[in-house]
CSV table of C-alpha atoms in Angstrom, one decimal:
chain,number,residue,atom,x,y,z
A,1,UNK,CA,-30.1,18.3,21.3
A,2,UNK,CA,-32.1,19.6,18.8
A,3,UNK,CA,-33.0,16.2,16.9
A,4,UNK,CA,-36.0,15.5,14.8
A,5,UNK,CA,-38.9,13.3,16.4
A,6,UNK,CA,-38.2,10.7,13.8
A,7,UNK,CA,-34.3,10.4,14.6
A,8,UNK,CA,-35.6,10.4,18.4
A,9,UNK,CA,-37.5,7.8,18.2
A,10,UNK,CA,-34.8,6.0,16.3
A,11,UNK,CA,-32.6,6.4,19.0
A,12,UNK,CA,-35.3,5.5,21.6
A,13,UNK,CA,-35.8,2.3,20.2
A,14,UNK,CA,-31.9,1.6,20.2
A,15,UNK,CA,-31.5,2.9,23.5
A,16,UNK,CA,-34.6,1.1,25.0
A,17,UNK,CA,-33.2,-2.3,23.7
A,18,UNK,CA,-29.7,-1.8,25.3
A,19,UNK,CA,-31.2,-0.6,28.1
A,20,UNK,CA,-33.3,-4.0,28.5
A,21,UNK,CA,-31.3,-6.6,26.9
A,22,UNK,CA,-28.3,-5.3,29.8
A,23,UNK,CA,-31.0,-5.2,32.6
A,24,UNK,CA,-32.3,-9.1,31.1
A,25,UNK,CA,-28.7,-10.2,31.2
A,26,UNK,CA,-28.1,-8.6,34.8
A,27,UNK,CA,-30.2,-11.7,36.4
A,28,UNK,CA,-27.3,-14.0,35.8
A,29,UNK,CA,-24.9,-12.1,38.3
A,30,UNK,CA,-23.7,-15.3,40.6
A,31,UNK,CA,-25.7,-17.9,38.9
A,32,UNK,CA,-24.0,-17.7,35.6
A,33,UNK,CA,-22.1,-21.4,34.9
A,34,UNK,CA,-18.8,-21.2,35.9
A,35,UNK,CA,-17.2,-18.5,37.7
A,36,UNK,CA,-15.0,-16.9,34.6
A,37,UNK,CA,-18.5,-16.9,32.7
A,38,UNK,CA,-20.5,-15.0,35.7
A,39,UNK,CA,-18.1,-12.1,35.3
A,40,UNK,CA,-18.0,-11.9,31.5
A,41,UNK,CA,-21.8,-12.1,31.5
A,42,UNK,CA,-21.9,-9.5,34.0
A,43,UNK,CA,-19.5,-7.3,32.0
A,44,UNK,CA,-21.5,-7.3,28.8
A,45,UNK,CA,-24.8,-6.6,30.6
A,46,UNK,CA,-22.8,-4.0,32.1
A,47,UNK,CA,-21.9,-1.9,28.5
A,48,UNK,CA,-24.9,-2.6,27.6
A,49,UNK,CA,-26.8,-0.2,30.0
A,50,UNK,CA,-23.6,1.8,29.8
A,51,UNK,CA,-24.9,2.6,25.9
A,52,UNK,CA,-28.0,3.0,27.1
A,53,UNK,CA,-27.1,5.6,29.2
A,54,UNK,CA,-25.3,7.1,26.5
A,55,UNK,CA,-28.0,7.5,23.5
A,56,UNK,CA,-30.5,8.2,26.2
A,57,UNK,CA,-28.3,11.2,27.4
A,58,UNK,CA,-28.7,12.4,23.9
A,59,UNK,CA,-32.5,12.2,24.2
A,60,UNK,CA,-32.1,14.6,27.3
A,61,UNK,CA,-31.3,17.8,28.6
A,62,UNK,CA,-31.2,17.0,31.8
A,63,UNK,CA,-29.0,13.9,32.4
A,64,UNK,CA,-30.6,13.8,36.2
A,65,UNK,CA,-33.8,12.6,34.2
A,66,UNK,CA,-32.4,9.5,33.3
A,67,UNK,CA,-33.7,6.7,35.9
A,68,UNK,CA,-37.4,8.5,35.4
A,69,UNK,CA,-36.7,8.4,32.1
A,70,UNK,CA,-35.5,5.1,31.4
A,71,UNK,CA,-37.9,3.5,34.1
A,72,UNK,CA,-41.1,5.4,34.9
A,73,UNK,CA,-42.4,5.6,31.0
A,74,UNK,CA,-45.9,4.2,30.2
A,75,UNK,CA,-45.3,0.4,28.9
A,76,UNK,CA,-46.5,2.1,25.3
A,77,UNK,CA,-43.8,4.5,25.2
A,78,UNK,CA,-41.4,2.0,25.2
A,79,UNK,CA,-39.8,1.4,21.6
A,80,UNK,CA,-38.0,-2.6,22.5
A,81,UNK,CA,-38.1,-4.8,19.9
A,82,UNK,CA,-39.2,-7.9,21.9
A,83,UNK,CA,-35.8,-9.8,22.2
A,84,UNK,CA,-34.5,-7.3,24.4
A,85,UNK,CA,-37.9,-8.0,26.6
A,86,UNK,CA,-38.3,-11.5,27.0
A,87,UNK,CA,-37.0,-13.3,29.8
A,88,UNK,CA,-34.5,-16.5,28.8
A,89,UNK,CA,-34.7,-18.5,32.3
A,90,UNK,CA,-32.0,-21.4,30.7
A,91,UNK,CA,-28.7,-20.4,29.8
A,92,UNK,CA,-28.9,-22.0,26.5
A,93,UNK,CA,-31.7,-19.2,25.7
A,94,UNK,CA,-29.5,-16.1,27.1
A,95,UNK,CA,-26.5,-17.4,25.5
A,96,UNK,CA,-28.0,-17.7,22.5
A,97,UNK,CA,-29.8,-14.3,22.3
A,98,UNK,CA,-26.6,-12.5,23.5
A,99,UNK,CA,-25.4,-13.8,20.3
A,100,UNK,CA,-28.1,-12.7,18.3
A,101,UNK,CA,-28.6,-9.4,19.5
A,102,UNK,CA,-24.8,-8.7,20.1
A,103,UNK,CA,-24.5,-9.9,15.9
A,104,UNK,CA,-27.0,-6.9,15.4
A,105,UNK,CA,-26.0,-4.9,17.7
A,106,UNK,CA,-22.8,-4.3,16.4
A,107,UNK,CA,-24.0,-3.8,12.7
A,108,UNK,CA,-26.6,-0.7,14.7
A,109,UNK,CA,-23.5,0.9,15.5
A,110,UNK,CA,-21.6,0.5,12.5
A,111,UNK,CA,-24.0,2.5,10.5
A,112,UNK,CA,-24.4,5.2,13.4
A,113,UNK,CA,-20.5,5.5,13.4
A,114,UNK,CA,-21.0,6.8,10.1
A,115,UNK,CA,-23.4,9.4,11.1
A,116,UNK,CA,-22.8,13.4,10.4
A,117,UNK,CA,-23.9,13.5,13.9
A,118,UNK,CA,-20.8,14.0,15.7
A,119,UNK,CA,-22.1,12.7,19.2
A,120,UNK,CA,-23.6,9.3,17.9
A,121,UNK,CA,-20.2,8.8,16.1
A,122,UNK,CA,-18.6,8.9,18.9
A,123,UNK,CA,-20.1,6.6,20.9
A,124,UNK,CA,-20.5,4.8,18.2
A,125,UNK,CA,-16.9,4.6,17.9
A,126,UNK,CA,-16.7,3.3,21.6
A,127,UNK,CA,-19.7,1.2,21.6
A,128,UNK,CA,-18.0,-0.9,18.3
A,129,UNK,CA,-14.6,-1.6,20.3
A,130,UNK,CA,-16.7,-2.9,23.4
A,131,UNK,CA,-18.7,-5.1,20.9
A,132,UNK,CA,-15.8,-6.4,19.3
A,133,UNK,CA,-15.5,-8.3,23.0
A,134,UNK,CA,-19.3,-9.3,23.5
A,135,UNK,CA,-18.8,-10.6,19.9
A,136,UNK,CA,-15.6,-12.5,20.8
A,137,UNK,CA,-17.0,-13.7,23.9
A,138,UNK,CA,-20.3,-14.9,21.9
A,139,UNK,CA,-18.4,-17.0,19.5
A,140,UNK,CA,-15.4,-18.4,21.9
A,141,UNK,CA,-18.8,-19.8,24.0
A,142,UNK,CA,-21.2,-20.6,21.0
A,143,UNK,CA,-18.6,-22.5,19.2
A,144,UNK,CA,-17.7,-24.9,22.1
A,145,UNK,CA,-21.2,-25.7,23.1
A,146,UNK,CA,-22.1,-26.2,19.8
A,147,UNK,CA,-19.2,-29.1,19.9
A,148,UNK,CA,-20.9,-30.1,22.3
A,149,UNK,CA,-24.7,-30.1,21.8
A,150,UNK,CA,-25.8,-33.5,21.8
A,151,UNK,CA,-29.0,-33.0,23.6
A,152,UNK,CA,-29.7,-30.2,20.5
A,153,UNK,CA,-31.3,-27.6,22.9
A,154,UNK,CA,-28.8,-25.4,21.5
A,155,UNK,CA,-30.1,-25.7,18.3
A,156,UNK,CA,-33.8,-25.7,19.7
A,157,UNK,CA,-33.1,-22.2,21.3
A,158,UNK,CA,-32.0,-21.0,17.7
A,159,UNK,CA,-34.7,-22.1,16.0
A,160,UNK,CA,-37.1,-20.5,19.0
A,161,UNK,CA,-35.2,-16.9,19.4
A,162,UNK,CA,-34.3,-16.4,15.6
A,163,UNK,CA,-37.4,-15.2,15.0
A,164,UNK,CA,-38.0,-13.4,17.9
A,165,UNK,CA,-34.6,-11.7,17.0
A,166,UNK,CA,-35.8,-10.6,13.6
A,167,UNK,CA,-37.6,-8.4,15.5
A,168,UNK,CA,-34.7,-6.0,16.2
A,169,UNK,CA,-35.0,-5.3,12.8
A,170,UNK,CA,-38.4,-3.8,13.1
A,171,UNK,CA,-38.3,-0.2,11.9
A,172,UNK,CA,-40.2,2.4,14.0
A,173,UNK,CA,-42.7,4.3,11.8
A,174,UNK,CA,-40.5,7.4,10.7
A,175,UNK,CA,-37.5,5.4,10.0
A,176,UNK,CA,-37.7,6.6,6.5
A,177,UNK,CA,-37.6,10.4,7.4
A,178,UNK,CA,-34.4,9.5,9.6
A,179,UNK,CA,-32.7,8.0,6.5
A,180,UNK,CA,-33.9,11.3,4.6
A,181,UNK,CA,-32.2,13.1,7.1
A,182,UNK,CA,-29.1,11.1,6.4
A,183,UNK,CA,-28.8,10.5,10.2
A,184,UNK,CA,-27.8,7.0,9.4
A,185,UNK,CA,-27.6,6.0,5.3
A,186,UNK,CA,-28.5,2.2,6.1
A,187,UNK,CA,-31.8,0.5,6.6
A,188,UNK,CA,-33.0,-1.5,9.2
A,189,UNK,CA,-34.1,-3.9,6.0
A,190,UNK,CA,-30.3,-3.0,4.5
A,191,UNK,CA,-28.7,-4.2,8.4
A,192,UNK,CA,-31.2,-6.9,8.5
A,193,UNK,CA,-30.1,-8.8,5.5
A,194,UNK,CA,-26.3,-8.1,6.4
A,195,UNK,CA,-27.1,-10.0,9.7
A,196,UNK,CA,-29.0,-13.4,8.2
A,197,UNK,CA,-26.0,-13.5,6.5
A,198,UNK,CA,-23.9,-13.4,9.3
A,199,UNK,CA,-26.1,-15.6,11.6
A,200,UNK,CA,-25.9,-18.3,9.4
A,201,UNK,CA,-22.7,-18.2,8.5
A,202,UNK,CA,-22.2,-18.5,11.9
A,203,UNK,CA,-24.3,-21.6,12.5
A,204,UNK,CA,-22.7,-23.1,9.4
A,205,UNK,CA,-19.3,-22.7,11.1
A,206,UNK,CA,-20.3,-24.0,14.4
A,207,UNK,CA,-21.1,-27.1,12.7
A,208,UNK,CA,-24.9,-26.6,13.3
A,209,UNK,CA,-27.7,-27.2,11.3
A,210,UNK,CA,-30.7,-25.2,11.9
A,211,UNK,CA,-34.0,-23.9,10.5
A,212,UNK,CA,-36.8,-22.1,11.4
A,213,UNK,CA,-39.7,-20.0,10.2
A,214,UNK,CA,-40.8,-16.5,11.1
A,215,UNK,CA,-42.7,-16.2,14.3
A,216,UNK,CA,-44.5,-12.9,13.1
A,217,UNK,CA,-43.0,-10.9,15.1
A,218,UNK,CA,-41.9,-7.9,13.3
A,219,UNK,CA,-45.7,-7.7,12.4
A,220,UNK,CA,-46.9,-8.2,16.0
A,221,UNK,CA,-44.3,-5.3,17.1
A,222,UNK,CA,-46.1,-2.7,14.8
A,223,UNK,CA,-43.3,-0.8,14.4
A,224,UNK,CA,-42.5,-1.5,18.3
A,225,UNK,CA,-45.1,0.3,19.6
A,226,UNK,CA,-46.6,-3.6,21.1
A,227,UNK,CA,-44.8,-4.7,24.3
A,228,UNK,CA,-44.2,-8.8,24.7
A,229,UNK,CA,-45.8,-10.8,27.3
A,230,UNK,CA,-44.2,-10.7,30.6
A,231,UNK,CA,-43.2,-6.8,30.1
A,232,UNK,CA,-45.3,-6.0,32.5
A,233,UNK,CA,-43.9,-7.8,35.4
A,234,UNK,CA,-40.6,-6.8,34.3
A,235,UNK,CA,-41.3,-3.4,34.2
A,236,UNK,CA,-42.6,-3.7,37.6
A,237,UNK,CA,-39.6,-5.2,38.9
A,238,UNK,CA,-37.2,-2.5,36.7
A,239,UNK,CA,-39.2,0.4,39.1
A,240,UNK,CA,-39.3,-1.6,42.1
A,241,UNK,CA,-36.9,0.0,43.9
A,242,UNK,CA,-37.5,3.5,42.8
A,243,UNK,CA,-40.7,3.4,42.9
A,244,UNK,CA,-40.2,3.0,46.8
A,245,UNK,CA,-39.7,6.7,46.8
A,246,UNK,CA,-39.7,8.6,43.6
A,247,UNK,CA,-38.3,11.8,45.4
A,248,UNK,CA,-35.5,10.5,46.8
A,249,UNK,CA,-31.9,11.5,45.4
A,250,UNK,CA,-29.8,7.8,45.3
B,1,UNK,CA,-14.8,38.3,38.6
B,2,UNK,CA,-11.4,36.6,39.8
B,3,UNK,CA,-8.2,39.0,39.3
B,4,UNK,CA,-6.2,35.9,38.9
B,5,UNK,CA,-4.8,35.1,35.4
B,6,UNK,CA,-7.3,32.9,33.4
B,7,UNK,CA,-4.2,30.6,32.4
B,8,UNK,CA,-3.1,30.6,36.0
B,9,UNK,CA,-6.1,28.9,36.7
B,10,UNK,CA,-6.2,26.5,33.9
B,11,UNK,CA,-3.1,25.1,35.6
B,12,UNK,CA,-4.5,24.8,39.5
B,13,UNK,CA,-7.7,23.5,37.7
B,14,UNK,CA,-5.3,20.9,35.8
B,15,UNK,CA,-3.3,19.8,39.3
B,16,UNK,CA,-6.3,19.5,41.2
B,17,UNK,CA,-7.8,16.7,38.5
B,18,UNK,CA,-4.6,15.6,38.5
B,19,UNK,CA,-4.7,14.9,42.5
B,20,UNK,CA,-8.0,12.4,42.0
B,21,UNK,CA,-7.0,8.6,41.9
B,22,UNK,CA,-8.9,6.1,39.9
B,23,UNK,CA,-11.2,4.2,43.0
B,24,UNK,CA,-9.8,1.1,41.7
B,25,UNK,CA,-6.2,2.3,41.9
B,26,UNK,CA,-5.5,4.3,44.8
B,27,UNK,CA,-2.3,5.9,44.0
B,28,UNK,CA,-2.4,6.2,39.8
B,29,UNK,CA,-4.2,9.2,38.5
B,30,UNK,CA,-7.4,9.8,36.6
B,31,UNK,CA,-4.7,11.9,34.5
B,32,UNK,CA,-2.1,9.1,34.0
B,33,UNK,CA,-4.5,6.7,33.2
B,34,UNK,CA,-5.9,9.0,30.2
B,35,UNK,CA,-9.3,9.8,31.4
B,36,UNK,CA,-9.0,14.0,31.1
B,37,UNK,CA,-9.2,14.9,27.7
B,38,UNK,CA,-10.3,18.4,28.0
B,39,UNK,CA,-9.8,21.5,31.3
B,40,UNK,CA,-11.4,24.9,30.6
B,41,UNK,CA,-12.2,27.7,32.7
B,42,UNK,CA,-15.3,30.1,31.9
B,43,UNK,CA,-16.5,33.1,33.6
B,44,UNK,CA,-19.7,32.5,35.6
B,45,UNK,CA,-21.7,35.3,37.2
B,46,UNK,CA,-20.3,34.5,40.5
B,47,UNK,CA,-16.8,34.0,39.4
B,48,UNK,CA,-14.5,31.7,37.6
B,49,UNK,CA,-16.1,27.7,36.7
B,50,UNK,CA,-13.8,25.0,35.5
B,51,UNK,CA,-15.4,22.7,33.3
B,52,UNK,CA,-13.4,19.0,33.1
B,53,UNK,CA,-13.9,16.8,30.1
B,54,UNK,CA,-13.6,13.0,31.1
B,55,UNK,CA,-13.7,10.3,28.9
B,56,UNK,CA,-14.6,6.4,30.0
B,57,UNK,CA,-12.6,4.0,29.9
B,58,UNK,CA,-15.6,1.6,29.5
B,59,UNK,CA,-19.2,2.6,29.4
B,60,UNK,CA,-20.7,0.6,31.8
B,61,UNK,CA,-17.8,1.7,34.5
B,62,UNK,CA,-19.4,1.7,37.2
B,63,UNK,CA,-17.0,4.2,38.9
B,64,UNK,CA,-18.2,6.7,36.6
B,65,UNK,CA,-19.9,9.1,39.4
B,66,UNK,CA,-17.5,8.6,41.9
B,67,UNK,CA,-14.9,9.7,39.8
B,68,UNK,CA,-16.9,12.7,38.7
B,69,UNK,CA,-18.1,13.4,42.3
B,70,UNK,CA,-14.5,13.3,43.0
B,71,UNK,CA,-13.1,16.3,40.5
B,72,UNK,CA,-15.7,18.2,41.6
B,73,UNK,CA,-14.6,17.9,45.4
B,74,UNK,CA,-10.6,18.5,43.9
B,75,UNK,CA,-11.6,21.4,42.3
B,76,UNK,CA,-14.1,23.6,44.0
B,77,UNK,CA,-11.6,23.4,46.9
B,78,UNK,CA,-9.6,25.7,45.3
B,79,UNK,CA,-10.0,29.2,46.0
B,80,UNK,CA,-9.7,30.9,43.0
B,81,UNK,CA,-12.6,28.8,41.3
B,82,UNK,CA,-16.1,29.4,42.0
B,83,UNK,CA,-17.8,25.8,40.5
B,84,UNK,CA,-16.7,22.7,38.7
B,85,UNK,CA,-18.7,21.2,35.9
B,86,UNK,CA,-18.0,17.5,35.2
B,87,UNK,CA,-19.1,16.1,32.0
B,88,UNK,CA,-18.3,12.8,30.5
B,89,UNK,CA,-17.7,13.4,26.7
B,90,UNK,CA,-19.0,11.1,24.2
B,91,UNK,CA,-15.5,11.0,22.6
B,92,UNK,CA,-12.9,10.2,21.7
B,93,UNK,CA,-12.7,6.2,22.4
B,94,UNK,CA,-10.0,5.7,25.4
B,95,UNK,CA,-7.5,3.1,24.7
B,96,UNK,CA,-4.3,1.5,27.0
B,97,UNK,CA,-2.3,4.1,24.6
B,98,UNK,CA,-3.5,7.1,26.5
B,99,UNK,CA,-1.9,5.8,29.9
B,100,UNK,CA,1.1,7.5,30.8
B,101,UNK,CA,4.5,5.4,31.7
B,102,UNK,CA,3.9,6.3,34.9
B,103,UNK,CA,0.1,5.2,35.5
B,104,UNK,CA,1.8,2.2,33.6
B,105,UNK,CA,4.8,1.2,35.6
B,106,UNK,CA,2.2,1.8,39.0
B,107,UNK,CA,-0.3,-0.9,38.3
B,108,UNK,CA,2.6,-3.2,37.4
B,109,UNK,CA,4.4,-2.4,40.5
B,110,UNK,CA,1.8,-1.9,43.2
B,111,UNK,CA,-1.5,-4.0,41.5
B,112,UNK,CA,0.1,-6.3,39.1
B,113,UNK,CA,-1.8,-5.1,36.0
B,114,UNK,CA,0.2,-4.9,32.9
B,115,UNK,CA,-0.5,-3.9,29.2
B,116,UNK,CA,0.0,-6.3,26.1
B,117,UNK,CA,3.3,-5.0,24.7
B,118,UNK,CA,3.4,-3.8,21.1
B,119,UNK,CA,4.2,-7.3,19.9
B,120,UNK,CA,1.0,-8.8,21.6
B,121,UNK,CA,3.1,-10.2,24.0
B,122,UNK,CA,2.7,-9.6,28.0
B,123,UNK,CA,5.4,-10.0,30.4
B,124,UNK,CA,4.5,-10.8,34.1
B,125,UNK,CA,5.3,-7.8,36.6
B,126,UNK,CA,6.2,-10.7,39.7
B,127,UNK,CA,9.2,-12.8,37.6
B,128,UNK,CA,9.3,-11.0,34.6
B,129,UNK,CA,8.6,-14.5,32.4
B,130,UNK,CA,7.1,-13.6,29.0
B,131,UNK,CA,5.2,-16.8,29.3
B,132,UNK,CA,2.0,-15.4,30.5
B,133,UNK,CA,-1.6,-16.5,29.0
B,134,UNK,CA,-4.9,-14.6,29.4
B,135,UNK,CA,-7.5,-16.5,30.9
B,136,UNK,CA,-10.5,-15.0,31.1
B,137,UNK,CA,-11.1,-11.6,28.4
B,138,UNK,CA,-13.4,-10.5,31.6
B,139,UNK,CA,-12.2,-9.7,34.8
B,140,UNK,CA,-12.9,-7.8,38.1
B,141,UNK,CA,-13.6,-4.6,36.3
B,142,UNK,CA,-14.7,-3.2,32.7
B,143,UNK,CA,-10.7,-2.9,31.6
B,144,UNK,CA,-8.8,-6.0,33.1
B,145,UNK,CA,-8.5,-9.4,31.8
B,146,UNK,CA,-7.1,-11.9,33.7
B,147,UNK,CA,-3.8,-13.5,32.8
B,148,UNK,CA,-1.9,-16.1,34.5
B,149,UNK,CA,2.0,-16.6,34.7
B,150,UNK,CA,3.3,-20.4,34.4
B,151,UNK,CA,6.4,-19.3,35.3
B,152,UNK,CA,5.8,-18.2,38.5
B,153,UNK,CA,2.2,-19.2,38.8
B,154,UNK,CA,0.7,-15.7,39.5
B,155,UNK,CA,-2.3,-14.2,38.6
B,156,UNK,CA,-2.1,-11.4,36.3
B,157,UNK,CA,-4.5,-8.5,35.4
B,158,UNK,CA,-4.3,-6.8,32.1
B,159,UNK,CA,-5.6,-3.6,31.0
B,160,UNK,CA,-7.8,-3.9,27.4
């Protein structure tokens, strides 16, 4: 591929969030809270590292690069926005940034389906029907716990991970020459106001009330070149296995 | 340099992709089900090399490798071609409207998977009641929900 180091690093930091947020996700497999859950869990984590795969095969030649690439990079050449880092240890939290990211998510790939670029169209084009499930999924589960949420930890994890979601919208520092390009014609400021909308329309439908006030954490990102707290242990337990024997062919 | 007909070899290319079964579907085809979108055959320095277009079904399938690994095995078998390349291509999107009637009628008959009817509707492959419900959008793979007939009280996968 012969793209610009601005739209690559656009596509790293989309790629580096799938790639997390699915592997995050992944440590529900049999503990998720009821059976039918576990495997619908299981499947979004699943298309989620499937898309990673996919943009990072656009970011290399040599598909057989992939597991160094996506696991063996220097904690500062990660692009994450920090919701795709953080480990969520209560349901409540995992539910609630699945939603959150997934509401994003899908508005990433609506604006790369409309790319001249022929390849991220077309997994844009089969990202969007996947997401038109983890969205379906979100809302079928949101809406009935929020029936439900007497104890209001529902409505705490919003008010906790909102902000800490905003941060998907944190541009990496070239963005603007990517959107010269006219690789993508919307914004990560354009997408982020789309998805407030949408988030609280959301919460307004549920039935939920629910307010918070940013956590500073587009700042803190700087452009996502910061990793969160904890990235380091999970990065250590993303190479674990491979790190066992980087030669080996699995 | 082969001296066997280029087309000619499009065609054993073609029926030996056709001869790989899904993993989760022993007896239905990768071809049936709609995964082969594209079958060329180029001139390497060493003699002809096919090169097979797949497209997911899903794209966190986790059969994704097998299957490739599998096309390649199909196809460098045959004599008149010297290597197989596999790729997956990034389009177009796959959808239940690429599976042939008879990848269709096999996972109804020997797995109990059906598809939602053009009228949304599904009809259970045991008892043939209409008055099937899905229950869960996610089932044991990337492309089956699970259904369940109150007619005869089945469990019933459907394709998605």
């Amino acid at each position: 591929m012969t793209y610009s180091a601005a739209v690559r690093d656009y596509l790293l930091a989309f790629a580096d969030d799938e790639h997390l947020v699915g592997a995050r996700h992944t440590s529900w497999i049999g503990l998720g809270p009821f059976l039918e859950e576990d495997l619908a869990f299981c499947s979004i984590a699943q298309d989620e590292l499937g898309h990673a795969i996919g943009l990072y095969g656009l970011l290399l030649a040599d598909v057989g690069e992939l597991d160094t690439f996506a696991l063996l990079r220097a904690s500062q050449d990660y692009r994450s926005c920090w919701l795709a880092e953080i480990e969520c240890r209560d349901w409540n939290d995992s539910l609630v940034r699945h939603w959150l990211y997934d509401r994003a998510e899908a508005l990433r790939w609506e604006a790369l389906a409309a790319s001249p670029d022929a390849d991220i169209a077309a997994l844009a084009a089969r990202a969007q029907r996947e997401e038109s499930f983890h969205l379906a999924h979100a809302d079928q589960f949101m809406s009935r716990v929020a029936a439900n949420d007497t104890s209001g930890r529902i409505v705490d994890s919003i008010r906790r991970l909102a902000p800490v979601a905003a941060g998907i919208w944190d541009a990496t520092a070239a963005e603007s020459d990517v959107l010269a390009e006219g690789f993508v014609t919307d914004s990560s400021a354009d997408l982020a106001a789309r998805w407030n909308d949408q988030i609280r329309a959301d919460i307004a439908r549920w039935g939920l009330a629910a307010e918070w006030s940013d956590a500073g954490v587009v700042a803190a990102q700087q452009h996502r070149t910061q990793r969160s707290e904890g990235f380091d242990a999970f990065h250590d337990d993303l190479q674990r296995v491979l790190s066992l024997d980087t030669a080996a062919t699995w | 340099m082969s001296s066997v007909p280029a087309t000619t070899v499009v065609d054993q290319v073609r029926r030996a992709v056709a001869s790989v079964d899904d993993p989760e579907y022993p007896g239905v085809s990768i071809a049936d089900l709609g995964l082969v979108e594209t079958i060329e055959v180029e001139d390497g320095s060493d003699g002809p090399v096919a090169v097979v277009g797949l497209i997911p079904t899903f794209s966190g399938c986790p059969a994704l490798d097998m299957i490739a690994t599998d096309v390649q095995h199909a196809v460098t078998a045959l004599t008149d071609v010297r290597d197989c390349d596999v790729r997956w291509l990034s389009g177009p999107v796959w959808s239940t409207a690429r599976m042939s009637p008879a990848a269709t009628a096999s996972l109804a008959d020997q797995y109990t998977v059906v598809l939602r009817r053009k009228d949304g509707g599904l009809r259970c492959p045991v008892c043939g009641s209409d008055d099937v419900a899905v229950q869960s959008d996610a089932g044991p793979t990337r492309c089956r929900a699970i259904a369940w007939c109150a007619s005869c009280r089945n469990p019933v996968e459907v394709m998605r």
